[in-house]
């Protein structure tokens, strides 16, 4: 078998996964697209390992070992990712990526502690907090 068949299939799988990551709004579908991209890389690793093992007499099968490592890491990533998505869905009621914001951000309301332009002191915004933290 030629190397081009699995390489072309790997490119198609990777491009499909990349499109899914960039175009989807649902977090679960984004995780599935990332998994598709990792499987494309795994297919490439195994194909090149088989292709290179035909040329060398003593082979280490490092491509297949890296594939097993990648599968283990991908399983852990999907497990943790799904747990995070489910926790966010329970708290926020949606898994739409565009509607999710950083949990550290709060609403931009003017409270009594806010130093506005009428108090005579400059407003302490995120840039001032960052400069104060680095100083």
PDB file of N, CA and C in Angstrom, residues 51-99:
ATOM      1  N   UNK A  51       5.641   2.838   6.964  1.00  0.00           N
ATOM      2  CA  UNK A  51       6.413   3.150   5.766  1.00  0.00           C
ATOM      3  C   UNK A  51       7.916   3.166   6.067  1.00  0.00           C
ATOM      4  N   UNK A  52       8.291   3.717   7.216  1.00  0.00           N
ATOM      5  CA  UNK A  52       9.717   3.767   7.569  1.00  0.00           C
ATOM      6  C   UNK A  52      10.235   2.413   8.047  1.00  0.00           C
ATOM      7  N   UNK A  53       9.367   1.564   8.582  1.00  0.00           N
ATOM      8  CA  UNK A  53       9.822   0.254   9.055  1.00  0.00           C
ATOM      9  C   UNK A  53      10.167  -0.673   7.892  1.00  0.00           C
ATOM     10  N   UNK A  54       9.611  -0.410   6.734  1.00  0.00           N
ATOM     11  CA  UNK A  54       9.967  -1.212   5.562  1.00  0.00           C
ATOM     12  C   UNK A  54      11.384  -0.890   5.090  1.00  0.00           C
ATOM     13  N   UNK A  55      11.837   0.335   5.339  1.00  0.00           N
ATOM     14  CA  UNK A  55      13.170   0.741   4.892  1.00  0.00           C
ATOM     15  C   UNK A  55      14.256   0.312   5.873  1.00  0.00           C
ATOM     16  N   UNK A  56      13.935   0.250   7.149  1.00  0.00           N
ATOM     17  CA  UNK A  56      14.944  -0.093   8.170  1.00  0.00           C
ATOM     18  C   UNK A  56      14.774  -1.546   8.594  1.00  0.00           C
ATOM     19  N   UNK A  57      15.883  -2.180   8.903  1.00  0.00           N
ATOM     20  CA  UNK A  57      15.823  -3.575   9.346  1.00  0.00           C
ATOM     21  C   UNK A  57      15.430  -3.665  10.811  1.00  0.00           C
ATOM     22  N   UNK A  58      16.005  -2.817  11.629  1.00  0.00           N
ATOM     23  CA  UNK A  58      15.664  -2.800  13.046  1.00  0.00           C
ATOM     24  C   UNK A  58      14.742  -1.622  13.294  1.00  0.00           C
ATOM     25  N   UNK A  59      13.529  -1.911  13.684  1.00  0.00           N
ATOM     26  CA  UNK A  59      12.565  -0.838  13.896  1.00  0.00           C
ATOM     27  C   UNK A  59      12.213  -0.720  15.365  1.00  0.00           C
ATOM     28  N   UNK A  60      11.954   0.477  15.787  1.00  0.00           N
ATOM     29  CA  UNK A  60      11.554   0.745  17.158  1.00  0.00           C
ATOM     30  C   UNK A  60      10.047   0.921  17.283  1.00  0.00           C
ATOM     31  N   UNK A  61       9.360   1.127  16.175  1.00  0.00           N
ATOM     32  CA  UNK A  61       7.923   1.392  16.147  1.00  0.00           C
ATOM     33  C   UNK A  61       7.573   2.569  17.036  1.00  0.00           C
ATOM     34  N   UNK A  62       8.338   3.642  16.902  1.00  0.00           N
ATOM     35  CA  UNK A  62       8.103   4.821  17.728  1.00  0.00           C
ATOM     36  C   UNK A  62       6.819   5.535  17.337  1.00  0.00           C
ATOM     37  N   UNK A  63       6.400   5.440  16.081  1.00  0.00           N
ATOM     38  CA  UNK A  63       5.146   6.050  15.660  1.00  0.00           C
ATOM     39  C   UNK A  63       3.950   5.408  16.345  1.00  0.00           C
ATOM     40  N   UNK A  64       3.999   4.090  16.484  1.00  0.00           N
ATOM     41  CA  UNK A  64       2.901   3.402  17.155  1.00  0.00           C
ATOM     42  C   UNK A  64       2.916   3.677  18.657  1.00  0.00           C
ATOM     43  N   UNK A  65       4.097   3.815  19.233  1.00  0.00           N
ATOM     44  CA  UNK A  65       4.184   4.152  20.662  1.00  0.00           C
ATOM     45  C   UNK A  65       3.651   5.562  20.911  1.00  0.00           C
ATOM     46  N   UNK A  66       3.982   6.507  20.036  1.00  0.00           N
ATOM     47  CA  UNK A  66       3.444   7.856  20.163  1.00  0.00           C
ATOM     48  C   UNK A  66       1.936   7.878  19.970  1.00  0.00           C
ATOM     49  N   UNK A  67       1.435   7.008  19.103  1.00  0.00           N
ATOM     50  CA  UNK A  67      -0.012   6.923  18.898  1.00  0.00           C
ATOM     51  C   UNK A  67      -0.717   6.449  20.162  1.00  0.00           C
ATOM     52  N   UNK A  68      -0.171   5.454  20.827  1.00  0.00           N
ATOM     53  CA  UNK A  68      -0.775   4.995  22.081  1.00  0.00           C
ATOM     54  C   UNK A  68      -0.742   6.095  23.140  1.00  0.00           C
ATOM     55  N   UNK A  69       0.356   6.833  23.197  1.00  0.00           N
ATOM     56  CA  UNK A  69       0.458   7.941  24.139  1.00  0.00           C
ATOM     57  C   UNK A  69      -0.573   9.021  23.811  1.00  0.00           C
ATOM     58  N   UNK A  70      -0.742   9.323  22.532  1.00  0.00           N
ATOM     59  CA  UNK A  70      -1.715  10.326  22.107  1.00  0.00           C
ATOM     60  C   UNK A  70      -3.135   9.891  22.419  1.00  0.00           C
ATOM     61  N   UNK A  71      -3.439   8.615  22.249  1.00  0.00           N
ATOM     62  CA  UNK A  71      -4.777   8.106  22.559  1.00  0.00           C
ATOM     63  C   UNK A  71      -5.057   8.242  24.051  1.00  0.00           C
ATOM     64  N   UNK A  72      -4.061   7.946  24.884  1.00  0.00           N
ATOM     65  CA  UNK A  72      -4.248   8.074  26.336  1.00  0.00           C
ATOM     66  C   UNK A  72      -4.456   9.526  26.743  1.00  0.00           C
ATOM     67  N   UNK A  73      -3.680  10.437  26.167  1.00  0.00           N
ATOM     68  CA  UNK A  73      -3.836  11.857  26.467  1.00  0.00           C
ATOM     69  C   UNK A  73      -5.181  12.368  25.960  1.00  0.00           C
ATOM     70  N   UNK A  74      -5.604  11.926  24.780  1.00  0.00           N
ATOM     71  CA  UNK A  74      -6.885  12.368  24.227  1.00  0.00           C
ATOM     72  C   UNK A  74      -8.051  11.877  25.075  1.00  0.00           C
ATOM     73  N   UNK A  75      -7.954  10.674  25.603  1.00  0.00           N
ATOM     74  CA  UNK A  75      -9.026  10.160  26.464  1.00  0.00           C
ATOM     75  C   UNK A  75      -9.125  10.987  27.740  1.00  0.00           C
ATOM     76  N   UNK A  76      -8.005  11.340  28.312  1.00  0.00           N
ATOM     77  CA  UNK A  76      -8.023  12.178  29.514  1.00  0.00           C
ATOM     78  C   UNK A  76      -8.553  13.575  29.198  1.00  0.00           C
ATOM     79  N   UNK A  77      -8.159  14.104  28.062  1.00  0.00           N
ATOM     80  CA  UNK A  77      -8.608  15.441  27.664  1.00  0.00           C
ATOM     81  C   UNK A  77     -10.104  15.468  27.436  1.00  0.00           C
ATOM     82  N   UNK A  78     -10.636  14.455  26.789  1.00  0.00           N
ATOM     83  CA  UNK A  78     -12.078  14.416  26.536  1.00  0.00           C
ATOM     84  C   UNK A  78     -12.843  14.224  27.841  1.00  0.00           C
ATOM     85  N   UNK A  79     -12.327  13.411  28.730  1.00  0.00           N
ATOM     86  CA  UNK A  79     -12.997  13.214  30.022  1.00  0.00           C
ATOM     87  C   UNK A  79     -13.062  14.497  30.834  1.00  0.00           C
ATOM     88  N   UNK A  80     -11.942  15.208  30.923  1.00  0.00           N
ATOM     89  CA  UNK A  80     -11.916  16.458  31.672  1.00  0.00           C
ATOM     90  C   UNK A  80     -12.722  17.530  30.949  1.00  0.00           C
ATOM     91  N   UNK A  81     -12.612  17.559  29.633  1.00  0.00           N
ATOM     92  CA  UNK A  81     -13.363  18.550  28.859  1.00  0.00           C
ATOM     93  C   UNK A  81     -14.864  18.367  28.993  1.00  0.00           C
ATOM     94  N   UNK A  82     -15.335  17.132  28.937  1.00  0.00           N
ATOM     95  CA  UNK A  82     -16.769  16.887  29.103  1.00  0.00           C
ATOM     96  C   UNK A  82     -17.238  17.226  30.510  1.00  0.00           C
ATOM     97  N   UNK A  83     -16.414  16.961  31.505  1.00  0.00           N
ATOM     98  CA  UNK A  83     -16.780  17.329  32.873  1.00  0.00           C
ATOM     99  C   UNK A  83     -16.915  18.846  33.010  1.00  0.00           C
ATOM    100  N   UNK A  84     -16.013  19.592  32.400  1.00  0.00           N
ATOM    101  CA  UNK A  84     -16.082  21.050  32.450  1.00  0.00           C
ATOM    102  C   UNK A  84     -17.306  21.550  31.696  1.00  0.00           C
ATOM    103  N   UNK A  85     -17.570  20.980  30.522  1.00  0.00           N
ATOM    104  CA  UNK A  85     -18.726  21.408  29.733  1.00  0.00           C
ATOM    105  C   UNK A  85     -20.023  21.117  30.485  1.00  0.00           C
ATOM    106  N   UNK A  86     -20.122  19.962  31.116  1.00  0.00           N
ATOM    107  CA  UNK A  86     -21.334  19.641  31.874  1.00  0.00           C
ATOM    108  C   UNK A  86     -21.503  20.557  33.082  1.00  0.00           C
ATOM    109  N   UNK A  87     -20.413  20.893  33.752  1.00  0.00           N
ATOM    110  CA  UNK A  87     -20.502  21.808  34.890  1.00  0.00           C
ATOM    111  C   UNK A  87     -20.923  23.205  34.445  1.00  0.00           C
ATOM    112  N   UNK A  88     -20.388  23.672  33.329  1.00  0.00           N
ATOM    113  CA  UNK A  88     -20.769  24.978  32.802  1.00  0.00           C
ATOM    114  C   UNK A  88     -22.223  24.955  32.347  1.00  0.00           C
ATOM    115  N   UNK A  89     -22.645  23.858  31.740  1.00  0.00           N
ATOM    116  CA  UNK A  89     -24.034  23.757  31.281  1.00  0.00           C
ATOM    117  C   UNK A  89     -25.003  23.760  32.457  1.00  0.00           C
ATOM    118  N   UNK A  90     -24.641  23.129  33.541  1.00  0.00           N
ATOM    119  CA  UNK A  90     -25.503  23.147  34.733  1.00  0.00           C
ATOM    120  C   UNK A  90     -25.602  24.537  35.328  1.00  0.00           C
ATOM    121  N   UNK A  91     -24.489  25.270  35.346  1.00  0.00           N
ATOM    122  CA  UNK A  91     -24.489  26.601  35.949  1.00  0.00           C
ATOM    123  C   UNK A  91     -25.101  27.666  35.051  1.00  0.00           C
ATOM    124  N   UNK A  92     -24.792  27.606  33.767  1.00  0.00           N
ATOM    125  CA  UNK A  92     -25.210  28.666  32.848  1.00  0.00           C
ATOM    126  C   UNK A  92     -26.441  28.309  32.027  1.00  0.00           C
ATOM    127  N   UNK A  93     -26.728  27.022  31.866  1.00  0.00           N
ATOM    128  CA  UNK A  93     -27.887  26.614  31.085  1.00  0.00           C
ATOM    129  C   UNK A  93     -27.634  26.502  29.594  1.00  0.00           C
ATOM    130  N   UNK A  94     -26.409  26.694  29.142  1.00  0.00           N
ATOM    131  CA  UNK A  94     -26.101  26.580  27.730  1.00  0.00           C
ATOM    132  C   UNK A  94     -24.667  26.096  27.561  1.00  0.00           C
ATOM    133  N   UNK A  95     -24.427  25.455  26.439  1.00  0.00           N
ATOM    134  CA  UNK A  95     -23.060  25.073  26.101  1.00  0.00           C
ATOM    135  C   UNK A  95     -22.592  25.786  24.837  1.00  0.00           C
ATOM    136  N   UNK A  96     -23.291  26.887  24.507  1.00  0.00           N
ATOM    137  CA  UNK A  96     -22.920  27.705  23.360  1.00  0.00           C
ATOM    138  C   UNK A  96     -21.656  28.483  23.697  1.00  0.00           C
ATOM    139  N   UNK A  97     -20.632  28.330  22.884  1.00  0.00           N
ATOM    140  CA  UNK A  97     -19.334  28.923  23.175  1.00  0.00           C
ATOM    141  C   UNK A  97     -19.394  30.444  23.108  1.00  0.00           C
ATOM    142  N   UNK A  98     -20.191  30.992  22.192  1.00  0.00           N
ATOM    143  CA  UNK A  98     -20.270  32.441  22.063  1.00  0.00           C
ATOM    144  C   UNK A  98     -20.928  33.098  23.274  1.00  0.00           C
ATOM    145  N   UNK A  99     -21.805  32.381  23.953  1.00  0.00           N
ATOM    146  CA  UNK A  99     -22.506  32.958  25.104  1.00  0.00           C
ATOM    147  C   UNK A  99     -21.737  32.781  26.409  1.00  0.00           C
TER     148      UNK A  99
END
